[in-house]
Short mmCIF file of C-alpha atoms and ligand atoms in Angstrom, two decimals:
data_model
loop_
_atom_site.label_atom_id
_atom_site.label_comp_id
_atom_site.label_asym_id
_atom_site.label_seq_id
_atom_site.Cartn_x
_atom_site.Cartn_y
_atom_site.Cartn_z
CA UNK A 271 -34.61 25.05 21.58
CA UNK A 272 -34.41 28.31 21.47
CA UNK A 273 -33.14 31.33 18.42
CA UNK A 274 -30.12 31.06 20.30
CA UNK A 275 -30.01 27.42 20.45
CA UNK A 276 -30.88 27.45 17.05
CA UNK A 277 -28.05 30.99 15.49
CA UNK A 278 -25.52 28.27 17.56
CA UNK A 279 -26.08 25.16 16.23
CA UNK A 280 -26.03 26.83 12.67
CA UNK A 281 -23.32 28.33 12.54
CA UNK A 282 -21.38 24.92 13.91
CA UNK A 283 -22.57 23.37 10.80
CA UNK A 284 -21.16 26.65 8.91
CA UNK A 285 -18.15 25.66 10.10
CA UNK A 286 -17.80 21.80 9.86
CA UNK A 287 -18.74 22.69 6.54
CA UNK A 288 -16.16 25.62 5.53
CA UNK A 289 -13.51 23.48 8.58
CA UNK A 290 -14.52 20.38 6.17
CA UNK A 291 -13.91 21.99 2.61
CA UNK A 292 -10.25 23.90 3.40
CA UNK A 293 -9.27 21.27 5.01
CA UNK A 294 -9.38 19.06 2.50
CA UNK A 295 -8.09 21.65 -0.05
CA UNK A 296 -5.45 22.43 2.28
CA UNK A 297 -4.29 18.58 2.92
CA UNK A 298 -4.20 18.62 -1.27
CA UNK A 299 -2.61 21.09 -1.87
CA UNK A 300 0.33 20.83 1.11
CA UNK A 301 1.48 17.28 -0.69
CA UNK A 302 3.82 18.41 -3.43
CA UNK A 303 3.82 15.87 -6.31
CA UNK A 304 6.06 13.31 -6.37
CA UNK A 305 8.26 13.00 -9.40
CA UNK A 306 7.91 9.01 -10.34
CA UNK A 307 3.70 7.25 -9.14
CA UNK A 308 3.90 6.06 -6.13
CA UNK A 309 4.96 2.61 -4.81
CA UNK A 310 6.18 -0.31 -5.49
CA UNK A 311 4.82 -2.50 -9.66
CA UNK A 312 5.07 -6.17 -9.64
CA UNK A 313 6.52 -8.07 -11.92
CA UNK A 314 7.07 -3.98 -14.03
CA UNK A 315 6.97 -6.20 -17.88
CA UNK A 316 5.92 -2.04 -19.36
CA UNK A 317 1.75 -3.31 -19.54
CA UNK A 318 1.15 0.22 -19.30
CA UNK A 319 -2.55 1.99 -18.86
CA UNK A 320 -4.34 -0.71 -21.20
CA UNK A 321 -4.11 -3.67 -18.39
CA UNK A 322 -5.95 -3.42 -15.86
CA UNK A 323 -4.30 -2.12 -12.73
CA UNK A 324 -4.50 -3.30 -9.33
CA UNK A 325 -3.82 -1.31 -5.67
CA UNK A 326 -2.81 -2.62 -2.64
CA UNK A 327 -2.14 -0.47 0.50
CA UNK A 328 -0.19 -3.34 2.87
CA UNK A 329 0.60 -2.37 6.33
CA UNK A 330 4.66 -4.89 6.21
CA UNK A 331 3.08 -5.18 10.02
CA UNK A 332 -0.17 -6.18 9.61
CA UNK A 333 -1.97 -10.16 9.43
CA UNK A 334 -4.76 -9.01 6.81
CA UNK A 335 -2.30 -8.05 4.69
CA UNK A 336 0.13 -10.81 5.18
CA UNK A 337 -3.18 -13.13 4.18
CA UNK A 338 -3.95 -10.54 1.56
CA UNK A 339 -0.75 -11.47 -0.12
CA UNK A 340 -0.65 -15.59 -1.44
CA UNK A 341 -4.62 -15.14 -2.76
CA UNK A 342 -3.93 -11.72 -4.67
CA UNK A 343 -0.43 -13.02 -6.18
CA UNK A 344 -1.51 -16.80 -7.48
CA UNK A 345 -4.44 -13.53 -8.89
CA UNK A 346 -1.78 -11.86 -10.72
CA UNK A 347 -0.13 -15.33 -12.17
CA UNK A 348 -3.15 -15.94 -13.41
CA UNK A 349 -4.22 -13.18 -15.46
CA UNK A 350 -0.50 -11.86 -16.42
CA UNK A 351 -0.04 -9.64 -18.43
CA UNK A 352 -3.79 -8.73 -19.02
CA UNK A 353 -3.38 -7.36 -14.41
CA UNK A 354 -1.02 -5.34 -12.99
CA UNK A 355 -0.57 -4.50 -9.76
CA UNK A 356 1.27 -2.07 -8.27
CA UNK A 357 1.29 -2.59 -3.88
CA UNK A 358 1.65 0.92 -1.96
CA UNK A 359 2.97 0.90 2.19
CA UNK A 360 0.87 2.43 3.81
CA UNK A 361 1.93 2.41 7.39
CA UNK A 362 -0.25 2.43 10.26
CA UNK A 363 0.28 4.54 13.57
CA UNK A 364 -1.16 1.53 15.54
CA UNK A 365 1.54 -0.74 14.72
CA UNK A 366 5.09 1.12 15.90
CA UNK A 367 6.58 -0.03 13.93
CA UNK A 368 5.23 0.13 10.40
CA UNK A 369 7.05 3.10 8.81
CA UNK A 370 10.68 1.64 9.71
CA UNK A 371 9.69 -1.67 7.92
CA UNK A 372 7.83 0.66 5.26
CA UNK A 373 10.65 2.53 4.64
CA UNK A 374 13.21 -0.24 4.67
CA UNK A 375 10.90 -1.30 1.28
CA UNK A 376 11.45 2.10 -0.35
CA UNK A 377 15.27 1.73 1.06
CA UNK A 378 15.47 -1.60 -0.64
CA UNK A 379 13.24 -0.34 -3.46
CA UNK A 380 16.26 1.69 -4.10
CA UNK A 381 19.22 -0.09 -4.12
CA UNK A 382 18.08 -2.78 -5.85
CA UNK A 383 14.00 -2.78 -7.66
CA UNK A 384 14.13 -6.31 -7.54
CA UNK A 385 13.88 -7.30 -3.92
CA UNK A 386 11.45 -5.10 -3.17
CA UNK A 387 8.66 -8.10 -3.56
CA UNK A 388 11.04 -10.75 -1.94
CA UNK A 389 12.11 -7.90 0.89
CA UNK A 390 8.03 -7.27 1.44
CA UNK A 391 7.08 -11.26 1.43
CA UNK A 392 10.49 -12.69 3.62
CA UNK A 393 8.12 -9.73 6.63
CA UNK A 394 5.55 -10.50 5.85
CA UNK A 395 6.77 -14.08 7.10
CA UNK A 396 7.92 -13.29 9.92
CA UNK A 397 6.32 -10.00 11.04
CA UNK A 398 5.80 -11.07 14.35
CA UNK A 399 9.15 -10.33 15.41
CA UNK A 400 8.43 -6.87 14.89
CA UNK A 401 4.36 -6.76 16.64
CA UNK A 402 4.19 -4.08 19.03
CA UNK A 403 3.89 -6.79 21.98
CA UNK A 404 7.47 -8.34 21.31
CA UNK A 405 9.26 -5.29 20.62
CA UNK A 406 7.38 -2.66 23.09
CA UNK A 407 10.94 -2.54 25.48
CA UNK A 408 13.15 -2.02 22.70
CA UNK A 409 14.11 1.80 22.39
CA UNK A 410 13.97 2.76 18.47
CA UNK A 411 17.84 2.71 17.59
CA UNK A 412 16.88 -1.40 19.07
CA UNK A 413 14.59 -1.93 16.91
CA UNK A 414 16.55 0.19 13.41
CA UNK A 415 19.84 -2.03 13.92
CA UNK A 416 16.58 -5.08 13.56
CA UNK A 417 15.00 -3.77 10.98
CA UNK A 418 18.34 -3.46 8.89
CA UNK A 419 19.81 -6.70 10.46
CA UNK A 420 16.48 -8.97 9.19
CA UNK A 421 16.77 -6.68 5.43
CA UNK A 422 20.23 -7.62 4.82
CA UNK A 423 19.72 -10.94 5.72
CA UNK A 424 16.81 -11.17 3.35
CA UNK A 425 17.86 -9.12 0.45
CA UNK A 426 21.67 -9.70 0.14
CA UNK A 427 24.41 -8.94 3.33
CA UNK A 428 26.30 -6.51 1.07
CA UNK A 429 23.91 -4.22 1.55
CA UNK A 430 23.39 -4.03 5.06
CA UNK A 431 25.79 -0.74 5.49
CA UNK A 432 23.69 0.94 2.65
CA UNK A 433 20.61 -0.76 3.83
CA UNK A 434 21.90 1.22 7.46
CA UNK A 435 23.16 4.17 5.84
CA UNK A 436 19.56 4.22 4.03
CA UNK A 437 18.01 4.81 8.02
CA UNK A 438 19.73 8.54 8.10
CA UNK A 439 18.82 9.77 5.00
CA UNK A 440 16.53 12.19 5.03
CA UNK A 441 14.90 11.47 1.48
CA UNK A 442 14.41 7.90 2.18
CA UNK A 443 11.60 9.09 4.91
CA UNK A 444 10.29 11.17 2.59
CA UNK A 445 8.93 8.30 0.06
CA UNK A 446 8.12 6.81 2.74
CA UNK A 447 5.75 9.62 3.83
CA UNK A 448 4.61 10.37 0.75
CA UNK A 449 3.15 7.08 0.51
CA UNK A 450 1.32 7.00 3.59
CA UNK A 451 -0.04 10.56 2.17
CA UNK A 452 -1.02 9.06 -1.68
CA UNK A 453 -2.50 6.69 0.31
CA UNK A 454 -5.08 9.53 3.12
CA UNK A 455 -5.71 11.26 -0.56
CA UNK A 456 -7.15 8.16 -1.89
CA UNK A 457 -9.12 7.70 1.37
CA UNK A 458 -7.67 4.38 2.75
CA UNK A 459 -8.67 3.62 6.42
CA UNK A 460 -6.62 0.95 6.77
CA UNK A 461 -4.91 -2.00 5.18
CA UNK A 462 -4.94 -4.12 3.45
CA UNK A 463 -7.37 -1.83 0.87
CA UNK A 464 -8.06 -2.74 -3.16
CA UNK A 465 -8.24 -0.34 -5.60
CA UNK A 466 -9.01 -1.92 -9.48
CA UNK A 467 -8.94 0.94 -11.83
CA UNK A 468 -8.94 3.35 -9.63
CA UNK A 469 -12.22 2.13 -7.77
CA UNK A 470 -12.05 1.08 -4.65
CA UNK A 471 -13.55 -2.35 -3.58
CA UNK A 472 -15.47 -2.78 -0.37
CA UNK A 473 -14.34 -4.05 2.36
CA UNK A 474 -11.80 -2.50 3.21
CA UNK A 475 -10.05 -4.07 6.16
CA UNK A 476 -9.67 -8.18 5.44
CA UNK A 477 -8.02 -10.26 3.11
CA UNK A 478 -9.52 -11.46 -0.32
CA UNK A 479 -9.53 -14.78 -1.43
CA UNK A 480 -8.62 -15.99 -4.37
CA UNK A 481 -11.94 -17.04 -5.71
CA UNK A 482 -13.37 -13.94 -4.60
CA UNK A 483 -10.73 -12.18 -6.71
CA UNK A 484 -11.22 -14.10 -9.95
CA UNK A 485 -14.81 -13.35 -9.26
CA UNK A 486 -14.05 -9.40 -9.60
CA UNK A 487 -11.52 -9.44 -12.30
CA UNK A 488 -13.36 -12.39 -14.71
CA UNK A 489 -15.73 -10.26 -15.56
CA UNK A 490 -13.27 -7.43 -16.23
CA UNK A 491 -10.50 -9.37 -19.35
CA UNK A 492 -13.20 -10.58 -20.52
CA UNK A 493 -14.90 -7.22 -20.87
CA UNK A 494 -11.41 -5.90 -22.29
CA UNK A 495 -11.21 -8.94 -24.42
CA UNK A 496 -14.36 -8.40 -26.70
CA UNK A 497 -13.75 -4.55 -26.60
CA UNK A 498 -10.30 -5.19 -28.24
CA UNK A 499 -12.17 -7.64 -30.65
CA UNK A 500 -14.03 -5.31 -31.00
CA UNK A 501 -11.40 -2.92 -32.88
CA UNK A 502 -9.71 -5.71 -35.29
CA UNK A 503 -14.46 -6.13 -36.60
CA UNK A 504 -14.36 -2.11 -36.76
C1 NAG B 819 7.15 -12.46 -11.23
O1 NAG B 819 8.52 -12.32 -10.95
C2 NAG B 819 8.85 -13.69 -10.06
C3 NAG B 819 10.46 -14.10 -10.31
O2 NAG B 819 10.42 -12.70 -10.00
C4 NAG B 819 8.54 -15.36 -10.70
O3 NAG B 819 8.17 -16.14 -10.33
C5 NAG B 819 6.93 -14.56 -11.22
O4 NAG B 819 6.67 -16.34 -12.17
C6 NAG B 819 6.22 -13.33 -11.44
N1 NAG B 819 5.03 -13.83 -12.23
C7 NAG B 819 4.38 -13.41 -13.31
C8 NAG B 819 2.90 -13.44 -13.28
O5 NAG B 819 4.91 -12.72 -13.89
C1 NAG B 820 18.85 -7.44 -6.25
O1 NAG B 820 17.89 -8.19 -6.22
C2 NAG B 820 17.58 -10.07 -7.26
C3 NAG B 820 16.27 -10.75 -6.73
O2 NAG B 820 16.27 -10.62 -5.01
C4 NAG B 820 18.65 -10.40 -7.18
O3 NAG B 820 18.82 -11.67 -8.06
C5 NAG B 820 20.16 -9.52 -7.72
O4 NAG B 820 21.36 -10.21 -7.02
C6 NAG B 820 20.36 -8.65 -6.50
N1 NAG B 820 21.16 -7.68 -7.23
C7 NAG B 820 22.26 -7.74 -7.16
C8 NAG B 820 22.89 -6.23 -6.91
O5 NAG B 820 22.56 -7.60 -5.04
C1 NAG B 821 8.47 -5.84 29.49
O1 NAG B 821 9.24 -5.52 29.92
C2 NAG B 821 8.18 -5.57 31.17
C3 NAG B 821 8.88 -4.70 32.22
O2 NAG B 821 10.08 -5.09 33.00
C4 NAG B 821 8.61 -6.97 31.46
O3 NAG B 821 7.09 -7.33 32.24
C5 NAG B 821 7.85 -7.13 30.29
O4 NAG B 821 7.34 -8.90 30.78
C6 NAG B 821 8.75 -6.93 29.40
N1 NAG B 821 7.99 -7.56 27.61
C7 NAG B 821 8.64 -8.17 27.26
C8 NAG B 821 8.37 -8.12 25.59
O5 NAG B 821 10.08 -8.29 27.43
C1 NAG B 822 -13.77 -16.46 -0.13
O1 NAG B 822 -14.54 -15.49 0.77
C2 NAG B 822 -15.24 -14.60 0.23
C3 NAG B 822 -16.33 -13.24 1.11
O2 NAG B 822 -15.28 -12.68 0.33
C4 NAG B 822 -17.06 -16.12 1.21
O3 NAG B 822 -18.12 -16.57 0.33
C5 NAG B 822 -15.97 -17.96 -0.05
O4 NAG B 822 -17.15 -18.60 0.43
C6 NAG B 822 -14.33 -17.78 0.19
N1 NAG B 822 -14.38 -18.96 -0.04
C7 NAG B 822 -13.19 -19.61 0.06
C8 NAG B 822 -12.69 -20.56 -0.43
O5 NAG B 822 -12.83 -19.55 1.26
#
């Protein structure tokens, strides 16, 4: 490579570095901070910062997210109230109906927050209805109508019109975007994607079974018990 080649390579590298630095900074700056922490807290008991916090990023129409839920739910039940869970919807761009179904979760969470997890479970159970190939010939409007019917059947027909108007409320669009941007800011690349006490678990994109959850959480729970006992004796 000649000198000109070197110079060209160097300036390319420099511009890549600068691009990365500024781009990353501007992504972080471009997202305005939401008034409340993103996501849906599971069985909120007000346990607070003392408990072990699992954050799960799920796409409602992703089969691996669906498969990840039962073992996680079982683990949360086992460790309650030592372990808390927050689910963040994360709409993968290659799932055509991921954003609309994530938005449905936000709409329902606003109308009746105790129905959010029930809706998530119903979406997981019947997610095939909203797969790309199944909905390929449907218009956006037809798909939203279908989601509105599905959701009101899941959480109560009395909410039908509220759910329907939720889909034309700009605020619910924005909160769903916040969830997505929050995931991006944490480096989420696929679903399911888990963080425990803020640290990402390895092997993102695949379900974690119950025994694996036990092996991840057992040491943390016994650690925090030890810490508390120590406090008690000091
Ligand atoms: C969470 O709440 C559901 C009912 O809403 C209940 O059946 C379940 O036992 C609760 N799980 C935990 C871990 O508290
Ligand atoms: C909210 O959801 C819960 C759980 O699905 C349900 O028991 C309750 O009746 C709902 N409340 C309203 C006002 O629809
Ligand atoms: C979508 O439309 C195409 C062309 O009309 C048809 O061949 C295909 O079977 C349709 N797919 C579904 C899932 O309805
Ligand atoms: C759970 O997953 C781990 C890998 O993460 C695997 O080694 C183990 O065999 C699985 N256990 C069961 C019971 O499927």
